[in-house]
CSV table of C-alpha atoms and ligand atoms in Angstrom, one decimal:
chain,number,residue,atom,x,y,z
A,1,MET,CA,84.3,107.6,104.9
A,2,ARG,CA,83.0,105.0,107.5
A,3,THR,CA,83.0,106.1,111.1
A,4,PHE,CA,85.6,104.7,113.8
A,5,ALA,CA,86.4,104.8,117.2
A,6,PHE,CA,89.6,107.1,118.9
A,7,THR,CA,91.9,106.8,121.1
A,8,ARG,CA,94.5,108.5,122.4
A,9,ALA,CA,97.0,106.1,123.5
A,10,SER,CA,99.6,107.8,126.9
A,11,SER,CA,101.5,104.6,127.0
A,12,LEU,CA,103.7,102.3,124.5
A,13,GLU,CA,101.8,99.4,126.6
A,14,GLN,CA,97.9,101.4,126.2
A,15,ALA,CA,99.1,101.1,122.8
A,16,LEU,CA,99.4,97.4,121.7
A,17,THR,CA,96.9,96.7,124.6
A,18,THR,CA,94.2,98.5,122.6
A,19,ARG,CA,95.2,97.2,119.4
A,20,ARG,CA,95.5,93.7,120.7
A,21,ALA,CA,91.8,94.0,121.8
A,22,GLU,CA,90.7,95.3,118.8
A,23,PRO,CA,92.6,93.4,116.1
A,24,ALA,CA,91.0,95.7,113.2
A,25,SER,CA,92.3,98.9,114.7
A,26,ALA,CA,95.0,100.9,113.5
A,27,PHE,CA,97.9,102.8,115.0
A,28,VAL,CA,97.9,106.8,113.6
A,29,ALA,CA,101.0,108.8,113.7
A,30,GLY,CA,101.2,111.7,111.0
A,31,GLY,CA,98.6,110.0,109.6
A,32,THR,CA,100.0,111.1,105.5
A,33,THR,CA,98.9,107.3,104.3
A,34,LEU,CA,96.3,105.9,106.6
A,35,LEU,CA,93.6,109.3,106.6
A,36,ASP,CA,94.4,108.9,102.6
A,37,LEU,CA,93.4,105.5,102.4
A,38,VAL,CA,90.8,105.2,105.0
A,39,LYS,CA,88.7,108.3,102.9
A,40,LEU,CA,89.3,106.2,99.9
A,41,ASP,CA,87.6,103.2,102.0
A,42,VAL,CA,90.6,101.0,100.8
A,43,MET,CA,91.7,101.4,104.6
A,44,ARG,CA,88.6,100.0,106.8
A,45,PRO,CA,89.8,100.4,111.0
A,46,ALA,CA,86.9,100.3,113.4
A,47,ARG,CA,89.3,102.2,115.3
A,48,VAL,CA,92.2,104.7,115.4
A,49,ILE,CA,94.9,104.9,117.8
A,50,ASP,CA,97.2,107.9,118.2
A,51,ILE,CA,100.4,107.4,119.1
A,52,ASN,CA,101.5,111.0,119.1
A,53,ALA,CA,102.0,111.4,122.7
A,54,LEU,CA,104.8,108.3,123.1
A,55,PRO,CA,107.7,109.4,123.7
A,56,LEU,CA,109.5,108.8,121.0
A,57,THR,CA,111.4,111.8,119.3
A,58,LEU,CA,114.8,111.2,120.3
A,59,VAL,CA,117.7,111.0,118.0
A,60,GLU,CA,121.1,110.3,119.7
A,61,ARG,CA,124.1,108.9,118.5
A,62,LEU,CA,125.1,105.8,120.6
A,63,ALA,CA,128.8,104.7,121.8
A,64,ASP,CA,129.3,102.2,119.3
A,65,ASP,CA,128.9,105.2,116.9
A,66,ARG,CA,125.4,104.1,115.0
A,67,LEU,CA,122.4,107.3,115.3
A,68,ARG,CA,119.8,105.8,117.2
A,69,ILE,CA,116.4,107.3,115.8
A,70,GLY,CA,113.0,107.6,117.6
A,71,ALA,CA,110.0,106.0,115.5
A,72,LEU,CA,108.1,109.4,116.0
A,73,VAL,CA,110.9,111.9,114.6
A,74,THR,CA,109.2,113.9,111.6
A,75,ASN,CA,110.8,113.9,108.6
A,76,THR,CA,111.4,117.3,108.5
A,77,ALA,CA,113.2,117.2,111.8
A,78,LEU,CA,115.1,114.1,110.8
A,79,ALA,CA,116.3,115.7,107.4
A,80,HIS,CA,117.7,119.1,109.0
A,81,HIS,CA,119.3,117.0,112.1
A,82,PRO,CA,122.6,118.4,112.2
A,83,GLU,CA,124.0,114.5,113.3
A,84,VAL,CA,122.0,113.6,109.8
A,85,THR,CA,123.2,116.5,107.7
A,86,ALA,CA,126.8,115.9,109.0
A,87,ASN,CA,127.1,112.3,108.4
A,88,TYR,CA,124.4,110.9,106.8
A,89,PRO,CA,124.5,113.2,104.0
A,90,LEU,CA,122.2,110.5,101.9
A,91,LEU,CA,119.5,110.8,104.3
A,92,SER,CA,119.0,114.2,104.5
A,93,GLN,CA,118.5,114.9,100.5
A,94,ALA,CA,116.5,111.7,100.2
A,95,ILE,CA,113.9,112.6,102.3
A,96,LEU,CA,114.3,116.2,101.1
A,97,ALA,CA,113.2,114.8,97.0
A,98,GLY,CA,109.8,113.3,98.9
A,99,ALA,CA,106.5,115.2,99.2
A,100,SER,CA,105.5,118.3,100.2
A,101,THR,CA,107.2,120.8,103.1
A,102,GLN,CA,103.4,120.2,104.9
A,103,VAL,CA,103.6,116.3,104.3
A,104,ARG,CA,107.2,116.4,105.8
A,105,ASN,CA,105.6,118.1,108.5
A,106,MET,CA,103.5,115.9,109.6
A,107,ALA,CA,104.9,112.4,108.0
A,108,THR,CA,107.3,110.1,111.0
A,109,THR,CA,110.1,108.0,110.4
A,110,ALA,CA,108.0,104.8,111.3
A,111,GLY,CA,105.0,106.0,109.0
A,112,ASN,CA,107.5,106.2,105.7
A,113,ILE,CA,109.0,103.5,106.3
A,114,MET,CA,105.1,101.8,106.8
A,115,GLN,CA,103.7,103.8,104.0
A,116,ARG,CA,101.3,102.1,101.2
A,117,THR,CA,101.8,101.3,97.7
A,118,ARG,CA,100.9,104.5,95.4
A,119,CYS,CA,99.6,101.9,92.7
A,120,PRO,CA,96.4,103.2,91.8
A,121,TYR,CA,94.2,100.1,91.2
A,122,PHE,CA,95.4,99.3,94.8
A,123,ARG,CA,93.8,102.8,95.3
A,124,ASP,CA,90.8,101.8,93.7
A,125,VAL,CA,87.6,99.4,95.6
A,126,ALA,CA,86.5,99.0,92.3
A,127,ALA,CA,89.6,97.3,90.7
A,128,ALA,CA,90.9,93.9,91.3
A,129,CYS,CA,94.3,94.0,93.7
A,130,ASN,CA,95.5,91.0,95.4
A,131,LYS,CA,97.7,93.0,97.4
A,132,ARG,CA,94.0,94.6,99.0
A,133,GLU,CA,91.7,91.4,98.3
A,134,PRO,CA,94.1,88.6,98.7
A,135,GLY,CA,93.4,86.3,95.6
A,136,SER,CA,91.5,88.6,93.4
A,137,GLY,CA,94.0,89.3,90.6
A,138,CYS,CA,96.4,92.3,89.4
A,139,ASP,CA,94.6,95.0,87.2
A,140,ALA,CA,98.6,96.4,87.1
A,141,ARG,CA,100.1,93.6,85.2
A,142,HIS,CA,98.1,94.1,81.8
A,143,GLY,CA,96.6,97.3,82.6
A,144,ILE,CA,98.6,101.2,82.7
A,145,ASN,CA,101.6,99.9,84.7
A,146,ARG,CA,104.2,103.2,83.7
A,147,MET,CA,104.6,103.7,87.3
A,148,HIS,CA,105.2,99.7,88.0
A,149,ALA,CA,108.1,97.8,89.2
A,150,VAL,CA,110.7,96.3,86.9
A,151,LEU,CA,112.9,94.7,89.5
A,152,GLY,CA,111.3,92.3,92.6
A,153,GLY,CA,108.0,91.9,90.8
A,154,SER,CA,105.9,88.7,91.0
A,155,ASP,CA,103.0,87.2,88.6
A,156,ASP,CA,100.2,88.6,91.7
A,157,CYS,CA,101.8,92.2,92.2
A,158,VAL,CA,104.4,94.7,90.2
A,159,ALA,CA,104.1,97.1,92.8
A,160,VAL,CA,106.4,99.8,93.8
A,161,HIS,CA,107.3,100.6,97.1
A,162,PRO,CA,107.1,104.4,97.1
A,163,SER,CA,109.3,105.8,99.8
A,164,ASP,CA,112.4,107.7,99.4
A,165,MET,CA,114.0,108.0,103.0
A,166,CYS,CA,114.0,104.0,102.7
A,167,VAL,CA,116.1,103.9,99.8
A,168,ALA,CA,118.7,106.0,102.0
A,169,LEU,CA,118.3,103.4,104.1
A,170,ALA,CA,118.4,100.7,102.8
A,171,ALA,CA,122.3,102.0,101.1
A,172,ILE,CA,123.1,103.6,104.2
A,173,GLY,CA,122.2,100.1,107.0
A,174,ALA,CA,119.9,100.0,109.5
A,175,THR,CA,118.0,97.7,112.2
A,176,LEU,CA,114.8,98.4,113.5
A,177,THR,CA,113.9,97.9,117.0
A,178,LEU,CA,110.0,96.7,117.4
A,179,HIS,CA,107.9,96.2,120.4
A,180,GLY,CA,105.5,93.9,121.2
A,181,PRO,CA,103.8,91.8,123.6
A,182,ARG,CA,107.5,89.6,123.9
A,183,GLY,CA,109.4,92.8,124.8
A,184,GLU,CA,111.8,94.3,122.2
A,185,ARG,CA,113.2,92.5,119.2
A,186,GLU,CA,115.6,93.7,116.0
A,187,ILE,CA,115.2,93.5,112.5
A,188,ASP,CA,118.2,94.1,110.0
A,189,PHE,CA,116.1,96.8,107.9
A,190,ALA,CA,116.7,94.9,104.4
A,191,ASP,CA,114.9,91.8,105.9
A,192,PHE,CA,111.6,94.0,107.4
A,193,HIS,CA,109.6,94.8,103.4
A,194,ARG,CA,108.9,91.6,101.4
A,195,LEU,CA,109.0,90.6,98.4
A,196,PRO,CA,105.3,90.2,96.6
A,197,GLY,CA,105.7,86.9,95.5
A,198,THR,CA,102.1,84.7,96.1
A,199,SER,CA,101.2,86.7,99.1
A,200,PRO,CA,101.5,90.8,98.3
A,201,HIS,CA,99.4,91.7,101.2
A,202,LEU,CA,102.0,90.6,103.4
A,203,GLU,CA,104.4,93.5,103.0
A,204,HIS,CA,107.0,93.2,106.1
A,205,GLU,CA,107.7,91.7,109.1
A,206,LEU,CA,105.9,93.8,111.8
A,207,ALA,CA,103.6,91.7,113.7
A,208,ASP,CA,100.4,92.8,114.5
A,209,ASP,CA,101.0,93.6,117.8
A,210,GLU,CA,104.3,95.6,117.5
A,211,LEU,CA,104.9,98.8,117.1
A,212,ILE,CA,108.6,100.3,115.8
A,213,VAL,CA,109.8,102.5,117.8
A,214,ALA,CA,113.3,103.3,116.6
A,215,VAL,CA,115.8,102.6,113.2
A,216,THR,CA,119.3,102.7,114.5
A,217,LEU,CA,121.7,103.5,111.1
A,218,ASP,CA,125.3,101.9,110.6
A,219,PRO,CA,128.2,104.2,111.7
A,220,PRO,CA,129.0,107.0,109.0
A,221,LEU,CA,131.5,106.1,106.1
A,222,GLU,CA,134.1,107.9,105.9
A,223,PRO,CA,135.9,110.1,103.6
A,224,LEU,CA,131.9,110.1,102.4
A,225,GLY,CA,130.8,111.6,99.4
A,226,ALA,CA,126.7,110.8,98.6
A,227,ALA,CA,124.3,111.7,96.3
A,228,TYR,CA,119.9,111.1,96.1
A,229,ILE,CA,118.9,111.5,92.3
A,230,LYS,CA,115.2,111.0,91.6
A,231,LEU,CA,114.0,110.9,88.4
A,232,ARG,CA,109.9,112.0,87.9
A,233,ASP,CA,107.5,113.7,85.6
A,234,ARG,CA,107.5,116.9,87.7
A,235,ALA,CA,109.5,118.5,89.4
A,236,SER,CA,108.6,118.7,93.3
A,237,TYR,CA,105.9,116.9,95.2
A,238,GLU,CA,106.2,113.4,92.6
A,239,PHE,CA,106.6,110.0,93.2
A,240,ALA,CA,110.0,108.5,91.2
A,241,LEU,CA,110.1,106.9,88.2
A,242,ALA,CA,113.5,105.8,88.6
A,243,SER,CA,116.0,107.0,91.7
A,244,ALA,CA,119.6,106.0,93.1
A,245,GLY,CA,120.8,106.5,96.0
A,246,ALA,CA,124.9,106.1,96.3
A,247,MET,CA,127.7,106.3,98.8
A,248,LEU,CA,131.0,106.3,97.9
A,249,SER,CA,134.6,106.6,100.2
A,250,LEU,CA,137.4,107.6,98.0
A,251,ASP,CA,141.3,106.9,98.2
A,252,GLU,CA,142.9,109.0,96.2
A,253,GLU,CA,140.9,108.4,92.6
A,254,MET,CA,140.1,104.8,93.7
A,255,ILE,CA,136.7,103.6,95.1
A,256,GLY,CA,137.0,102.5,98.8
A,257,GLU,CA,134.0,101.4,100.1
A,258,ALA,CA,130.4,101.6,98.0
A,259,ARG,CA,126.9,101.9,98.6
A,260,LEU,CA,123.9,102.1,96.1
A,261,ALA,CA,120.4,100.9,96.7
A,262,LEU,CA,117.2,101.9,94.0
A,263,GLY,CA,113.7,103.4,93.9
A,264,GLY,CA,110.6,104.0,92.1
A,265,VAL,CA,111.9,100.6,90.2
A,266,ALA,CA,111.2,98.3,92.4
A,267,THR,CA,108.6,96.6,94.8
A,268,LYS,CA,111.0,97.2,98.4
A,269,PRO,CA,113.7,99.1,99.0
A,270,TRP,CA,116.0,98.4,96.4
A,271,ARG,CA,119.8,97.6,97.1
A,272,CYS,CA,122.2,96.7,94.8
A,273,HIS,CA,125.5,94.6,96.2
A,274,GLU,CA,126.6,93.2,92.6
A,275,ALA,CA,127.1,96.7,92.1
A,276,GLU,CA,129.1,97.9,94.8
A,277,ALA,CA,131.9,94.8,94.1
A,278,ILE,CA,132.1,96.4,90.8
A,279,LEU,CA,132.8,99.9,92.6
A,280,GLU,CA,135.0,98.6,94.9
A,281,GLY,CA,138.7,98.9,94.3
A,282,GLN,CA,138.1,100.9,90.8
A,283,PRO,CA,138.4,104.1,89.5
A,284,ALA,CA,135.6,106.8,89.8
A,285,ASP,CA,135.3,107.0,86.6
A,286,ARG,CA,132.4,107.1,84.2
A,287,ALA,CA,133.3,103.6,82.6
A,288,VAL,CA,133.0,101.7,86.3
A,289,PHE,CA,129.8,103.5,86.9
A,290,GLY,CA,128.2,102.5,83.8
A,291,GLN,CA,129.2,98.7,84.5
A,292,ALA,CA,127.9,99.2,88.3
A,293,ALA,CA,124.3,100.7,86.8
A,294,ASP,CA,124.5,97.5,84.2
A,295,ALA,CA,125.2,95.0,86.9
A,296,ALA,CA,122.7,96.6,89.2
A,297,LEU,CA,119.7,96.5,86.2
A,298,ALA,CA,120.6,93.1,85.3
A,299,ASP,CA,117.6,91.1,86.4
A,300,ALA,CA,114.9,94.2,85.4
A,301,GLU,CA,111.8,93.2,83.3
A,302,PRO,CA,109.7,95.4,81.8
A,303,LEU,CA,106.4,95.5,81.8
A,304,SER,CA,104.1,96.5,78.7
A,305,HIS,CA,104.5,100.4,79.9
A,306,ASN,CA,107.8,100.6,81.6
A,307,ALA,CA,110.7,99.7,79.7
A,308,PHE,CA,111.8,103.4,79.4
A,309,LYS,CA,112.2,102.8,83.6
A,310,ILE,CA,115.6,100.9,82.4
A,311,PRO,CA,117.6,103.7,80.6
A,312,LEU,CA,115.9,106.2,82.5
A,313,ALA,CA,117.1,104.3,86.4
A,314,ARG,CA,120.7,104.0,84.4
A,315,GLN,CA,120.9,107.5,84.1
A,316,ALA,CA,120.1,107.9,87.9
A,317,ILE,CA,122.8,105.6,88.7
A,318,VAL,CA,125.9,107.0,86.9
A,319,ARG,CA,124.5,110.6,88.4
A,320,ALA,CA,124.5,109.4,91.9
A,321,LEU,CA,127.5,107.4,91.7
A,322,ARG,CA,129.3,110.7,89.6
A,323,ASP,CA,127.8,113.2,91.9
A,324,ALA,CA,128.8,111.3,95.0
A,325,ALA,CA,132.5,110.8,93.9
A,326,ARG,CA,132.4,114.5,92.9
A,327,ALA,CA,131.5,114.9,96.6
A,328,ALA,CA,134.0,112.8,98.1
A,329,LYS,CA,136.5,114.2,96.2
A,330,GLU,CA,135.8,117.9,97.3
A,331,GLY,CA,135.6,116.5,101.0
A,332,HIS,CA,132.5,117.2,101.7
A,333,PRO,CA,129.0,115.3,102.2
B,1,SF4,FE1,97.6,95.5,93.5
B,1,SF4,FE2,100.2,95.1,93.4
B,1,SF4,FE3,98.3,94.5,91.1
B,1,SF4,FE4,98.8,97.0,92.1
B,1,SF4,S1,100.9,95.8,90.9
B,1,SF4,S2,97.3,95.9,91.6
B,1,SF4,S3,99.0,97.4,94.6
B,1,SF4,S4,98.4,93.7,93.3
């Protein structure tokens, strides 16, 4: 591991000023991605700026019924926060499906959004990887690509976005507040992560001299049923092969509003608007859920080792919709 300088920032301005003065620096909060990648020599910051002392740990309901979450709220605190368990059960379920208790205790809300891919070639400095080394190629395309994306990929990168929490954010709808030298700006969560295209090293819309300071959730659906289904190789501490987050509101047996997003199969948290349009106004039954799943996966393109992900994702979608409808009927989240 290479050595680096260390600064503990006591204010947002100090953190950003330090960053501007040394562009080869990196922010650290929980460290659950950064420290792994420093040890693997994938990330080589000259300075690490500790932002844990910044006052970004508040969860508050706003006057317009949205929920504002500070960037440094830990995944554990967020999953168990009473506002989240009562009104955003999909977010709670998705967070608790990820990582381990120990990791969730350290990982933060903004860090989860900013986490890097688990593509093994990205994490191996001897491999060709356009995301780590632009222009070097992509060893995953014709290598072992069982875990890779079937949606949103390009010739240059097919790495999956690894977050469970972000699947819930995509389904719920959220706004990110970014702080930089020109003050604060907001960006829709749906627009924050980029598709890889020809520049997979550009992963998001955050500028080098900005920090995420808050995530604000859209108002909750009512009455709401929600379910997160994550299918993976082992039952805990494992990334998704395919996951689906669903939220439904029901009027008797008919679907009112529907939200659906996928994880484990796409290069960014994947909202399924076409599937939602098929669901809304239809009976909450297996045939309709299957039609929605087919629509969600209509553009899926398998690689040499991951065709199995398409029927697997279909199963995850149908089960998530079924469980969300059941929860809505029974009157609990
Ligand atoms: Fe790198 Fe993306 Fe290819 Fe993985 S899939 S090796 S992250 S370019």
